[in-house]
């Protein structure tokens, strides 16, 4: 399987694991929080810092600056010069956006969490990404149009690969977020499923718009 | 674990496997409301049931189980010294996901609960209580198992151990939330009592992986289906707990992913003909158990506006599709013959239940059961022997080189 950059992730993860050891856990007795209002479990303390692997943190500011949607800081050339690593999983658009409905739920859940914890978005869906040109071994096995889930959080992409399974995974470097997420304009169309037996309707076409890169959102709506 | 799996358990009368250890080491009873329920009851806690003090729990073939396993073998399996091929990268990625704790602030109740419970009257009330009770037991059983695994694996594989502990956190929340729901009906499950009094079903680690994987994934599909159905048909939203299912079931799905990673770390459980037979066996056990269980409780599903059999078939088909990403073989559940077989099992099961409720003497009951049990067994066997579908993760599967993504 094409999964590069594992060494890099594991070092990040190791840092994470070490960090976690510092958190004291004295859970000698089994106790169940009987109150559902009990948001802080007695034997686990969590802070929002655990969202990001520690090793990735040093470069995280760059991402924040680059993603800034108001455009004030995004033109900061000095920060854009540092190439950043992007991890992705990719498959055909039908699989990613139409068939795998749990995928939509995972992305919405994560976006909801980022909102709750005031965390800058670090994952995007890219329809027909330009970076695929760098990966002939992937493109020769890929139905088009393709959709990639891209993130600066390597371990999370490893998790998404585990979840989706029928996807290809790789990583690349790019100097700016704009370059990293640039795509070729594509029209998406999914045929309605022949028989839809679920006792609920499908997620609406276009559910993915909140996850498109900042610049392409308006494009998609046109 | 959000659902139960029972058919694979030997019926206690016919030789129960005794658990290798007893779990309730330091379980603090004091934390729990001390109402003991041996079966569904809608009485107020102030007047406990007559039989409540007895340690007898009504268990049938289809009641949710508590599981235990060979913890020494588990330790060996995940010892990074012995097993150098463990894909720690996947486990570390999962650990990050579980630490993120998406549902840290999700399980907060409001006053809608009590109001809705008070409005639920008649047979539906009874059936709701049973639903909460069974779900709570199932979640709690996951809590116990994961908690113990978290404790036992701490030394040999701290990453895997911590994931188990974090999963037990989720299960504890779920069980606690459901138990709070029972309090809306003036009831509470005495979980400390359950811990001690319930029988534990012993499974070898390999079977724990198959069983809990399926249990978590089918739990996800049940919860999300109910959630999405009720979102579309809010007039059936008779109790607010269902509104929590969307976020809730993401936990179940992630738990399933972890078992997927555990199995990938032990390819010997996935890659031979025996693994294929076991995979089919566990799929069938879980699907049949759910189908028979739910058809017995069709009033519950109809009460929230679902067609029980259609709901179950949807859940089975989706779970099977999901399971095909990891199990080396799955059942051809989309073949209409599979559903026909399930429906025949329901008919036979109904006859079996009728025999149990009749006034015959035990000997006559048993004689009447023989042909029915034989018929049920032959249906199950026939379903098992239907041509399977080859499947598996693309990280292992033989069809991978031909796959177009």
Coordinates of C-alpha atoms in Angstrom, one line a residue:
Chain A
X1 CA 0.0 0.0 0.0
X2 CA 1.1 3.5 -0.7
X3 CA 1.5 5.0 2.7
X4 CA 4.5 7.2 2.9
X5 CA 5.7 9.4 5.7
X6 CA 5.0 6.8 8.4
X7 CA 8.3 7.5 10.2
X8 CA 7.4 11.1 10.5
X9 CA 4.0 10.4 11.9
X10 CA 5.3 7.9 14.4
X11 CA 7.7 10.5 15.8
X12 CA 4.9 12.9 16.2
X13 CA 2.9 10.2 17.8
X14 CA 5.7 9.2 20.1
X15 CA 5.9 12.8 21.3
X16 CA 2.2 12.6 21.9
X17 CA 2.5 9.4 23.8
X18 CA 5.2 10.8 26.0
X19 CA 3.2 13.9 26.6
X20 CA 0.3 11.8 27.7
X21 CA 2.3 10.0 30.2
X22 CA 2.6 13.2 32.1
X23 CA -1.1 13.2 32.8
X24 CA -1.5 11.4 36.1
X25 CA -4.0 8.6 36.0
X26 CA -4.9 7.1 39.3
X27 CA -7.8 4.9 38.4
X28 CA -7.5 2.1 40.9
X29 CA -11.2 1.6 41.3
X30 CA -13.8 1.1 38.6
X31 CA -16.3 3.8 38.8
X32 CA -19.0 4.8 36.4
X33 CA -20.1 8.4 36.1
X34 CA -23.7 8.1 37.0
X35 CA -24.5 11.6 36.2
X36 CA -24.7 12.3 32.5
X37 CA -23.9 15.9 33.2
X38 CA -20.5 14.6 34.2
X39 CA -18.4 16.0 31.5
X40 CA -15.0 15.5 33.1
X41 CA -14.6 11.9 33.8
X42 CA -12.9 11.5 37.1
X43 CA -10.0 9.5 35.9
X44 CA -9.3 11.3 32.6
X45 CA -8.4 14.9 32.2
X46 CA -8.4 16.2 28.7
X47 CA -7.5 19.5 27.3
X48 CA -7.8 20.7 23.8
X49 CA -4.1 20.5 23.4
X50 CA -4.4 16.7 22.9
X51 CA -6.0 17.4 19.6
X52 CA -2.8 18.2 17.9
X53 CA 0.3 16.0 18.0
X54 CA 2.9 17.9 19.9
X55 CA 5.6 17.6 17.3
X56 CA 3.3 19.2 14.7
X57 CA 2.7 22.1 16.9
X58 CA 5.8 24.1 16.1
X59 CA 4.7 24.5 12.5
X60 CA 1.0 24.9 13.3
X61 CA 1.1 28.7 13.4
X62 CA 2.0 28.7 9.8
X63 CA -1.1 26.8 9.0
X64 CA -3.2 29.2 11.0
X65 CA -1.8 32.1 9.2
X66 CA -2.2 30.5 5.8
X67 CA -5.7 29.5 6.4
X68 CA -6.8 32.8 7.8
X69 CA -9.9 33.4 5.7
X70 CA -10.0 37.1 6.1
X71 CA -7.1 37.4 3.8
X72 CA -5.2 39.8 6.0
X73 CA -2.4 37.4 7.0
X74 CA -2.6 35.0 4.2
X75 CA -0.3 37.1 2.0
X76 CA 2.4 37.0 4.5
X77 CA 5.2 35.8 2.3
X78 CA 7.7 35.0 5.0
X79 CA 5.4 32.4 6.6
X80 CA 4.5 30.9 3.2
X81 CA 8.0 30.1 2.4
X82 CA 8.2 27.3 4.8
X83 CA 7.1 24.2 3.0
X84 CA 4.5 22.2 5.0
X85 CA 3.7 18.6 4.8
X86 CA 0.2 17.5 3.7
X87 CA -1.3 14.1 4.1
X88 CA -4.1 12.8 2.1
X89 CA -6.4 9.9 1.2
X90 CA -7.9 9.8 -2.2
X91 CA -10.6 7.8 -4.1
X92 CA -13.2 8.5 -6.8
X93 CA -15.7 11.2 -6.0
X94 CA -18.7 8.8 -6.0
X95 CA -17.1 6.8 -3.2
X96 CA -16.0 9.7 -1.1
X97 CA -19.0 12.0 -1.5
X98 CA -21.9 9.8 -2.4
X99 CA -21.5 6.3 -1.0
X100 CA -19.7 6.6 2.3
X101 CA -22.2 8.5 4.3
X102 CA -20.3 7.9 7.6
X103 CA -17.5 9.9 6.0
X104 CA -19.7 13.0 6.0
X105 CA -20.6 12.4 9.6
X106 CA -16.9 12.2 10.6
X107 CA -16.1 15.4 8.9
X108 CA -19.1 17.3 10.3
X109 CA -18.2 15.9 13.8
X110 CA -14.7 17.2 13.5
X111 CA -15.7 20.6 12.2
X112 CA -18.2 20.9 15.0
X113 CA -15.4 20.1 17.5
X114 CA -13.0 22.6 16.0
X115 CA -15.8 25.2 16.3
X116 CA -16.4 24.3 20.0
X117 CA -12.7 24.5 20.8
X118 CA -11.8 27.5 18.6
X119 CA -9.4 25.4 16.5
X120 CA -8.4 26.5 13.0
X121 CA -9.5 24.1 10.4
X122 CA -6.7 21.9 9.2
X123 CA -8.5 19.5 6.9
X124 CA -10.1 20.0 3.5
X125 CA -11.8 18.1 0.7
X126 CA -10.3 18.8 -2.6
X127 CA -12.1 17.8 -5.8
X128 CA -9.8 16.8 -8.6
X129 CA -6.7 18.1 -6.8
X130 CA -3.7 19.3 -8.9
X131 CA -1.2 17.6 -6.6
X132 CA -2.3 14.2 -8.0
X133 CA -0.2 14.9 -11.1
X134 CA 2.8 14.1 -8.8
X135 CA 1.5 10.6 -8.1
X136 CA 1.3 8.6 -11.3
X137 CA 1.1 5.4 -9.3
X138 CA -2.0 6.6 -7.7
X139 CA -3.7 8.2 -10.8
X140 CA -3.3 5.1 -12.9
X141 CA -5.5 3.3 -10.4
X142 CA -8.0 6.0 -9.8
X143 CA -11.5 6.6 -11.3
X144 CA -12.2 10.2 -12.1
X145 CA -13.3 12.7 -11.0
X146 CA -11.3 12.0 -7.8
X147 CA -11.7 13.6 -4.4
X148 CA -9.0 13.9 -1.8
X149 CA -9.2 14.5 1.9
X150 CA -6.1 16.5 2.8
X151 CA -4.9 17.4 6.3
X152 CA -1.7 18.6 8.0
X153 CA -2.5 16.1 10.7
X154 CA -0.8 12.9 9.6
X155 CA -2.1 10.6 12.3
X156 CA -5.7 11.7 11.5
X157 CA -5.2 10.8 7.9
X158 CA -3.9 7.4 9.0
X159 CA -7.1 7.0 11.0
X160 CA -9.2 8.0 8.0
X161 CA -7.3 5.4 5.9
X162 CA -8.2 2.8 8.4
X163 CA -11.8 3.8 8.4
X164 CA -12.3 4.2 4.7
X165 CA -10.0 1.3 3.7
X166 CA -10.8 1.6 -0.1
X167 CA -8.6 4.7 -0.5
X168 CA -5.0 5.4 -1.4
X169 CA -2.9 7.4 0.9
X170 CA 0.2 9.5 0.4
X171 CA 1.8 12.8 1.5
X172 CA 3.4 15.8 -0.2
X173 CA 5.0 19.1 0.6
X174 CA 3.7 22.5 -0.5
X175 CA 4.8 26.0 0.1
X176 CA 1.4 27.5 0.7
X177 CA -2.0 26.3 1.5
X178 CA -3.3 27.7 -1.7
X179 CA -0.8 25.7 -3.7
X180 CA -1.4 22.6 -1.6
X181 CA -5.1 22.6 -2.2
X182 CA -5.4 23.9 -5.7
X183 CA -7.8 21.9 -7.9
X184 CA -9.1 21.7 -11.5
X185 CA -12.7 22.8 -11.9
X186 CA -15.0 19.8 -12.2
X187 CA -18.7 19.2 -12.4
X188 CA -19.9 16.5 -10.1
X189 CA -22.9 14.4 -10.8
X190 CA -24.0 11.3 -9.0
X191 CA -26.7 9.0 -10.3
X192 CA -29.5 8.3 -7.9
X193 CA -29.1 4.8 -6.3
X194 CA -31.3 2.3 -8.1
X195 CA -33.0 1.1 -4.9
X196 CA -32.7 3.1 -1.8
X197 CA -34.1 1.0 1.1
X198 CA -32.9 3.1 4.0
X199 CA -35.7 4.5 6.1
X200 CA -34.2 8.0 5.7
X201 CA -33.1 10.1 2.7
X202 CA -29.5 10.4 1.6
X203 CA -27.4 13.4 2.7
X204 CA -28.0 16.2 0.4
X205 CA -25.9 16.7 -2.7
X206 CA -23.3 19.4 -1.8
X207 CA -22.9 18.5 1.9
X208 CA -19.2 18.7 1.3
X209 CA -19.1 22.5 0.6
X210 CA -18.1 23.5 4.1
X211 CA -15.0 21.3 3.7
X212 CA -13.7 22.7 0.4
X213 CA -10.6 24.9 0.6
X214 CA -11.3 28.5 1.5
X215 CA -10.9 30.0 -2.0
X216 CA -13.0 27.4 -3.8
X217 CA -16.2 27.7 -1.8
X218 CA -17.7 30.5 -3.9
X219 CA -16.7 28.7 -7.1
X220 CA -18.6 25.7 -6.0
X221 CA -21.7 27.6 -5.4
X222 CA -21.8 29.2 -8.8
Chain B
X1 CA -20.9 -2.0 22.7
X2 CA -24.3 -1.0 21.6
X3 CA -25.8 -4.3 20.8
X4 CA -25.7 -7.8 21.9
X5 CA -24.7 -11.1 20.6
X6 CA -26.0 -14.2 22.2
X7 CA -26.5 -17.1 19.9
X8 CA -22.9 -18.0 20.0
X9 CA -23.1 -18.4 23.7
X10 CA -23.7 -21.9 24.9
X11 CA -27.0 -22.1 26.7
X12 CA -26.3 -22.5 30.4
X13 CA -28.3 -25.6 30.8
X14 CA -26.2 -27.4 28.2
X15 CA -22.8 -26.8 29.7
X16 CA -21.7 -23.3 30.3
X17 CA -18.2 -22.2 29.9
X18 CA -17.1 -20.8 33.2
X19 CA -15.3 -17.5 33.1
X20 CA -11.6 -17.6 33.9
X21 CA -11.7 -14.6 36.2
X22 CA -14.1 -12.5 38.1
X23 CA -14.2 -8.9 37.2
X24 CA -15.8 -6.9 40.1
X25 CA -12.6 -6.5 42.0
X26 CA -13.0 -3.0 43.4
X27 CA -16.4 -2.1 42.0
X28 CA -17.9 0.5 44.3
X29 CA -21.5 -0.4 44.9
X30 CA -22.1 2.7 46.9
X31 CA -22.4 4.9 43.8
X32 CA -25.4 3.2 42.5
X33 CA -29.0 3.4 43.3
X34 CA -29.9 0.1 44.8
X35 CA -32.8 -1.0 42.8
X36 CA -32.3 -4.4 41.4
X37 CA -34.1 -5.5 38.3
X38 CA -34.3 -9.0 37.3
X39 CA -36.5 -8.2 34.4
X40 CA -38.4 -5.3 33.1
X41 CA -40.3 -3.5 35.7
X42 CA -42.2 -0.3 35.7
X43 CA -42.7 0.0 39.4
X44 CA -41.3 2.9 41.4
X45 CA -38.1 2.4 43.3
X46 CA -39.9 2.9 46.6
X47 CA -41.6 -0.4 46.3
X48 CA -39.0 -2.9 45.1
X49 CA -40.1 -6.0 43.3
X50 CA -40.9 -9.0 45.5
X51 CA -38.1 -11.1 44.0
X52 CA -35.7 -8.2 43.8
X53 CA -33.5 -9.4 46.6
X54 CA -32.8 -12.6 44.9
X55 CA -29.6 -12.8 42.9
X56 CA -31.4 -14.5 40.1
X57 CA -31.4 -12.8 36.7
X58 CA -33.7 -13.9 34.0
X59 CA -31.4 -14.8 31.2
X60 CA -32.6 -16.1 27.9
X61 CA -30.7 -17.1 24.8
X62 CA -31.1 -13.6 23.5
X63 CA -30.3 -11.4 26.5
X64 CA -27.2 -9.1 26.3
X65 CA -24.1 -10.9 27.5
X66 CA -21.1 -9.9 29.6
X67 CA -17.8 -11.1 28.1
X68 CA -14.5 -12.1 29.5
X69 CA -11.4 -13.4 27.7
X70 CA -8.0 -14.9 28.1
X71 CA -6.1 -11.9 29.4
X72 CA -2.8 -13.7 29.4
X73 CA -3.1 -14.5 25.7
X74 CA -4.2 -10.9 25.0
X75 CA -1.0 -9.7 26.8
X76 CA 1.1 -12.0 24.6
X77 CA -0.7 -10.8 21.4
X78 CA 0.0 -7.2 22.0
X79 CA 3.5 -7.5 23.6
X80 CA 5.6 -5.3 21.3
X81 CA 8.7 -7.3 22.3
X82 CA 7.3 -10.6 21.1
X83 CA 5.2 -9.3 18.2
X84 CA 7.5 -6.9 16.3
X85 CA 5.1 -6.4 13.4
X86 CA 2.4 -4.6 15.3
X87 CA 1.4 -1.6 13.3
X88 CA 1.9 0.9 16.0
X89 CA 1.3 3.8 13.6
X90 CA -2.4 2.8 13.3
X91 CA -2.8 2.4 17.0
X92 CA -1.1 5.8 17.7
X93 CA -3.5 7.4 15.2
X94 CA -6.4 5.8 16.9
X95 CA -5.1 7.0 20.3
X96 CA -5.1 10.5 19.0
X97 CA -8.7 10.1 17.9
X98 CA -9.8 8.7 21.2
X99 CA -8.0 11.4 23.1
X100 CA -9.7 14.1 21.0
X101 CA -12.8 13.0 22.9
X102 CA -15.4 14.4 20.5
X103 CA -18.3 13.7 22.8
X104 CA -16.8 15.2 26.0
X105 CA -19.7 17.6 26.5
X106 CA -22.3 15.7 24.5
X107 CA -24.1 13.7 27.1
X108 CA -25.9 16.5 29.0
X109 CA -29.5 16.0 29.8
X110 CA -32.3 18.5 29.9
X111 CA -35.8 18.6 31.3
X112 CA -37.3 17.2 28.1
X113 CA -36.4 13.7 29.2
X114 CA -38.6 13.5 32.3
X115 CA -41.5 15.2 30.5
X116 CA -41.3 12.8 27.6
X117 CA -41.1 9.8 29.9
X118 CA -44.2 10.9 31.8
X119 CA -46.1 11.1 28.6
X120 CA -45.1 7.6 27.6
X121 CA -47.8 5.4 29.0
X122 CA -49.3 1.9 28.3
X123 CA -47.4 -0.9 26.6
X124 CA -45.0 1.5 24.9
X125 CA -43.7 2.7 28.3
X126 CA -42.9 -0.9 29.3
X127 CA -41.2 -1.5 26.0
X128 CA -39.1 1.7 26.3
X129 CA -37.9 0.7 29.7
X130 CA -36.8 -2.7 28.3
X131 CA -35.0 -0.9 25.5
X132 CA -33.1 1.3 27.9
X133 CA -32.4 -1.6 30.2
X134 CA -31.0 -3.8 27.4
X135 CA -29.0 -1.0 25.9
X136 CA -27.6 0.0 29.3
X137 CA -26.5 -3.6 30.0
X138 CA -24.9 -3.9 26.6
X139 CA -22.9 -0.6 27.0
X140 CA -22.0 -1.5 30.5
X141 CA -20.7 -4.9 29.4
X142 CA -18.4 -3.1 27.0
X143 CA -17.2 -0.9 29.8
X144 CA -16.3 -3.8 32.0
X145 CA -14.4 -5.7 29.3
X146 CA -12.5 -2.6 27.9
X147 CA -11.7 -1.4 31.4
X148 CA -10.1 -4.7 32.3
X149 CA -8.2 -4.9 29.0
X150 CA -6.9 -1.4 29.6
X151 CA -5.7 -2.4 33.0
X152 CA -4.1 -5.7 31.9
X153 CA -2.3 -4.4 28.8
X154 CA -0.7 -1.4 30.4
X155 CA 2.7 -2.9 30.8
X156 CA 3.0 -4.8 27.5
X157 CA 1.4 -2.3 25.2
X158 CA 0.7 1.1 26.8
X159 CA -0.8 2.5 23.6
X160 CA -3.3 -0.3 23.0
X161 CA -4.1 -0.3 26.8
X162 CA -4.8 3.4 26.8
X163 CA -7.2 3.1 23.9
X164 CA -9.1 0.4 25.8
X165 CA -9.3 2.7 28.8
X166 CA -10.6 5.6 26.6
X167 CA -13.2 3.3 25.1
X168 CA -14.3 2.2 28.5
X169 CA -14.7 5.9 29.2
X170 CA -17.1 6.1 26.3
X171 CA -19.0 3.0 27.3
X172 CA -19.3 4.3 30.9
X173 CA -20.8 7.6 29.6
X174 CA -23.2 5.7 27.4
X175 CA -24.3 3.3 30.1
X176 CA -24.6 6.2 32.6
X177 CA -26.7 8.2 30.2
X178 CA -29.0 5.3 29.6
X179 CA -29.3 4.6 33.3
X180 CA -30.2 8.3 33.8
X181 CA -32.9 7.6 31.2
X182 CA -34.2 4.8 33.3
X183 CA -34.4 7.3 36.2
X184 CA -37.0 9.2 34.1
X185 CA -39.1 6.0 34.5
X186 CA -38.3 5.9 38.2
X187 CA -36.0 3.0 37.8
X188 CA -32.3 2.4 37.9
X189 CA -30.1 -0.6 37.0
X190 CA -27.9 -1.6 39.8
X191 CA -24.8 -2.0 37.7
X192 CA -22.7 -3.1 40.7
X193 CA -25.1 -5.9 41.3
X194 CA -25.1 -6.8 37.6
X195 CA -21.4 -6.9 37.6
X196 CA -21.4 -9.6 40.2
X197 CA -24.5 -11.5 39.4
X198 CA -24.4 -11.8 35.6
X199 CA -22.8 -14.8 34.0
X200 CA -19.7 -14.0 31.9
X201 CA -19.3 -15.5 28.5
X202 CA -15.8 -16.6 27.8
X203 CA -14.3 -16.0 24.4
X204 CA -10.8 -16.5 23.2
X205 CA -9.2 -13.2 22.1
X206 CA -9.7 -13.9 18.4
X207 CA -13.4 -14.4 19.0
X208 CA -13.6 -11.3 21.2
X209 CA -12.2 -9.4 18.2
X210 CA -14.8 -10.7 15.7
X211 CA -17.7 -10.4 18.2
X212 CA -16.9 -6.9 19.5
X213 CA -16.0 -5.6 16.0
X214 CA -19.4 -6.6 14.8
X215 CA -21.2 -5.5 17.9
X216 CA -19.7 -2.0 17.6
X217 CA -20.4 -1.6 13.9
X218 CA -23.9 -3.0 14.0
X219 CA -24.5 -0.7 17.0
X220 CA -23.4 2.3 14.9
X221 CA -25.8 1.3 12.1
X222 CA -28.7 0.8 14.4
X223 CA -28.2 4.1 16.1
X224 CA -27.6 6.2 13.0
X225 CA -30.5 4.6 11.2
X226 CA -32.9 5.4 14.1
X227 CA -31.4 8.9 14.4
X228 CA -31.8 9.7 10.7
X229 CA -35.2 8.1 10.5
X230 CA -36.5 10.2 13.4
X231 CA -34.9 13.4 12.0
X232 CA -37.0 12.8 8.9
X233 CA -40.1 11.8 10.9
X234 CA -40.0 13.9 14.0
X235 CA -43.6 13.0 14.9
X236 CA -42.2 9.7 16.2
X237 CA -39.6 11.4 18.4
X238 CA -41.2 10.3 21.6
X239 CA -38.2 10.4 23.9
X240 CA -35.2 12.7 23.5
X241 CA -32.5 10.1 23.9
X242 CA -32.7 9.5 20.2
X243 CA -31.5 13.0 19.4
X244 CA -28.2 12.1 21.0
X245 CA -27.6 9.1 18.7
X246 CA -25.9 10.9 15.9
X247 CA -22.8 11.9 17.9
X248 CA -23.1 8.9 20.2
X249 CA -22.9 6.3 17.5
X250 CA -19.7 7.9 16.1
X251 CA -18.1 6.5 19.3
X252 CA -19.4 3.0 18.4
X253 CA -18.0 3.3 14.9
X254 CA -14.6 4.4 16.2
X255 CA -14.5 1.5 18.6
X256 CA -15.2 -0.8 15.7
X257 CA -12.2 0.8 13.8
X258 CA -10.0 0.0 16.8
X259 CA -10.9 -3.7 16.6
X260 CA -10.3 -3.5 12.9
X261 CA -6.8 -2.3 13.7
X262 CA -6.4 -5.0 16.3
X263 CA -7.3 -7.7 13.7
X264 CA -4.9 -6.2 11.1
X265 CA -2.2 -6.4 13.7
X266 CA -2.9 -10.2 14.0
X267 CA -3.2 -11.3 10.4
X268 CA -3.3 -14.9 11.5
X269 CA -6.9 -14.2 12.5
X270 CA -7.8 -13.0 9.1
X271 CA -5.9 -14.8 6.4
X272 CA -6.7 -18.5 6.4
X273 CA -9.7 -20.7 5.7
X274 CA -10.5 -21.1 9.3
X275 CA -10.7 -17.3 9.7
X276 CA -13.2 -17.2 6.8
X277 CA -15.4 -19.8 8.5
X278 CA -15.3 -18.0 11.8
X279 CA -16.0 -14.7 10.1
X280 CA -19.1 -16.0 8.5
X281 CA -20.2 -17.7 11.7
X282 CA -19.9 -14.5 13.7
X283 CA -21.7 -12.5 11.1
X284 CA -24.5 -15.0 11.0
X285 CA -24.8 -15.1 14.8
X286 CA -24.9 -11.4 15.2
X287 CA -27.4 -10.9 12.4
X288 CA -29.7 -13.7 13.4
X289 CA -29.7 -12.7 17.1
X290 CA -30.6 -9.1 16.2
X291 CA -33.3 -10.2 13.8
X292 CA -35.0 -12.6 16.2
X293 CA -34.6 -10.1 19.1
X294 CA -36.1 -7.2 17.2
X295 CA -38.9 -9.2 15.7
X296 CA -39.9 -10.2 19.3
X297 CA -39.9 -6.5 20.1
X298 CA -41.5 -5.3 17.0
X299 CA -43.8 -2.9 19.0
X300 CA -40.8 -0.9 20.0
X301 CA -39.7 -0.3 16.4
X302 CA -43.2 0.3 15.2
X303 CA -43.7 2.7 18.2
X304 CA -41.0 4.9 16.7
X305 CA -42.4 4.6 13.2
X306 CA -40.1 1.9 11.8
X307 CA -40.9 -1.3 10.0
X308 CA -38.9 -3.7 12.1
X309 CA -37.9 -6.1 9.4
X310 CA -37.0 -3.4 6.9
X311 CA -35.0 -1.6 9.6
X312 CA -33.1 -4.8 10.5
X313 CA -32.4 -5.7 6.9
X314 CA -31.0 -2.2 6.2
X315 CA -28.8 -2.5 9.3
X316 CA -27.7 -6.0 8.4
X317 CA -26.8 -5.0 4.8
X318 CA -24.9 -1.9 5.8
X319 CA -23.1 -3.7 8.6
X320 CA -22.2 -6.4 6.2
X321 CA -20.8 -3.9 3.7
X322 CA -18.7 -2.3 6.5
X323 CA -17.5 -5.7 7.8
X324 CA -16.4 -6.6 4.3
X325 CA -13.6 -4.0 4.8
X326 CA -11.9 -6.3 7.3
X327 CA -13.4 -9.8 7.6
X328 CA -11.9 -12.2 5.0
X329 CA -15.4 -13.4 4.1
X330 CA -18.9 -12.1 4.7
X331 CA -22.4 -13.5 4.0
X332 CA -24.4 -12.7 0.9
X333 CA -27.0 -10.9 2.8
X334 CA -28.3 -9.0 -0.2
X335 CA -29.4 -12.3 -1.8
X336 CA -33.2 -12.3 -1.2
X337 CA -32.9 -15.9 -0.1
X338 CA -31.0 -14.7 3.0
X339 CA -34.0 -12.6 4.2
X340 CA -36.4 -15.5 3.4
X341 CA -34.3 -17.7 5.7
X342 CA -34.3 -15.1 8.5
X343 CA -38.1 -14.8 8.2
X344 CA -38.5 -18.5 8.5
X345 CA -36.3 -18.4 11.6
X346 CA -38.6 -15.8 13.1
X347 CA -41.7 -18.1 12.5
X348 CA -40.0 -21.0 14.2
X349 CA -38.8 -18.9 17.1
X350 CA -42.3 -17.6 17.6
X351 CA -43.5 -21.2 17.8
X352 CA -40.7 -22.0 20.3
X353 CA -41.7 -19.0 22.5
X354 CA -45.4 -20.2 22.3
X355 CA -44.3 -23.6 23.6
X356 CA -42.5 -22.0 26.5
X357 CA -45.6 -20.0 27.4
X358 CA -48.0 -22.9 27.2
X359 CA -49.3 -24.8 30.2
X360 CA -47.8 -28.1 29.3
X361 CA -45.6 -30.0 31.8
X362 CA -41.8 -29.5 31.2
X363 CA -41.4 -32.9 29.6
X364 CA -44.1 -32.2 27.0
X365 CA -42.6 -28.8 26.4
X366 CA -39.2 -30.2 25.7
X367 CA -40.7 -32.9 23.4
X368 CA -42.5 -30.2 21.5
X369 CA -39.4 -28.1 21.2
X370 CA -37.3 -30.8 19.6
X371 CA -38.6 -30.5 16.0
X372 CA -38.6 -26.7 16.3
X373 CA -35.1 -26.5 17.5
X374 CA -34.1 -28.9 14.7
X375 CA -35.9 -26.8 12.2
X376 CA -34.2 -23.6 13.5
X377 CA -30.8 -25.2 13.5
X378 CA -31.2 -26.4 9.9
X379 CA -32.3 -22.9 8.8
X380 CA -29.3 -21.4 10.5
X381 CA -27.0 -24.0 9.0
X382 CA -28.5 -23.4 5.5
X383 CA -27.9 -19.7 5.9
X384 CA -24.3 -20.4 7.0
X385 CA -23.7 -22.5 4.0
X386 CA -25.0 -20.0 1.4
X387 CA -22.1 -19.1 -0.9
X388 CA -20.1 -16.3 0.9
X389 CA -18.5 -13.2 -0.5
X390 CA -14.7 -13.0 -0.4
X391 CA -13.7 -9.7 1.3
X392 CA -11.1 -8.0 3.5
X393 CA -9.1 -4.9 3.9
X394 CA -7.3 -3.7 0.8
X395 CA -4.1 -3.9 2.9
X396 CA -4.4 -7.7 2.8
X397 CA -6.9 -8.7 0.2
X398 CA -5.9 -10.7 -2.8
X399 CA -8.1 -8.6 -5.1
X400 CA -6.2 -5.4 -4.2
X401 CA -3.9 -5.2 -7.2
X402 CA -6.9 -5.2 -9.5
X403 CA -8.9 -2.7 -7.5
X404 CA -9.6 0.7 -9.0
X405 CA -10.1 3.3 -6.4

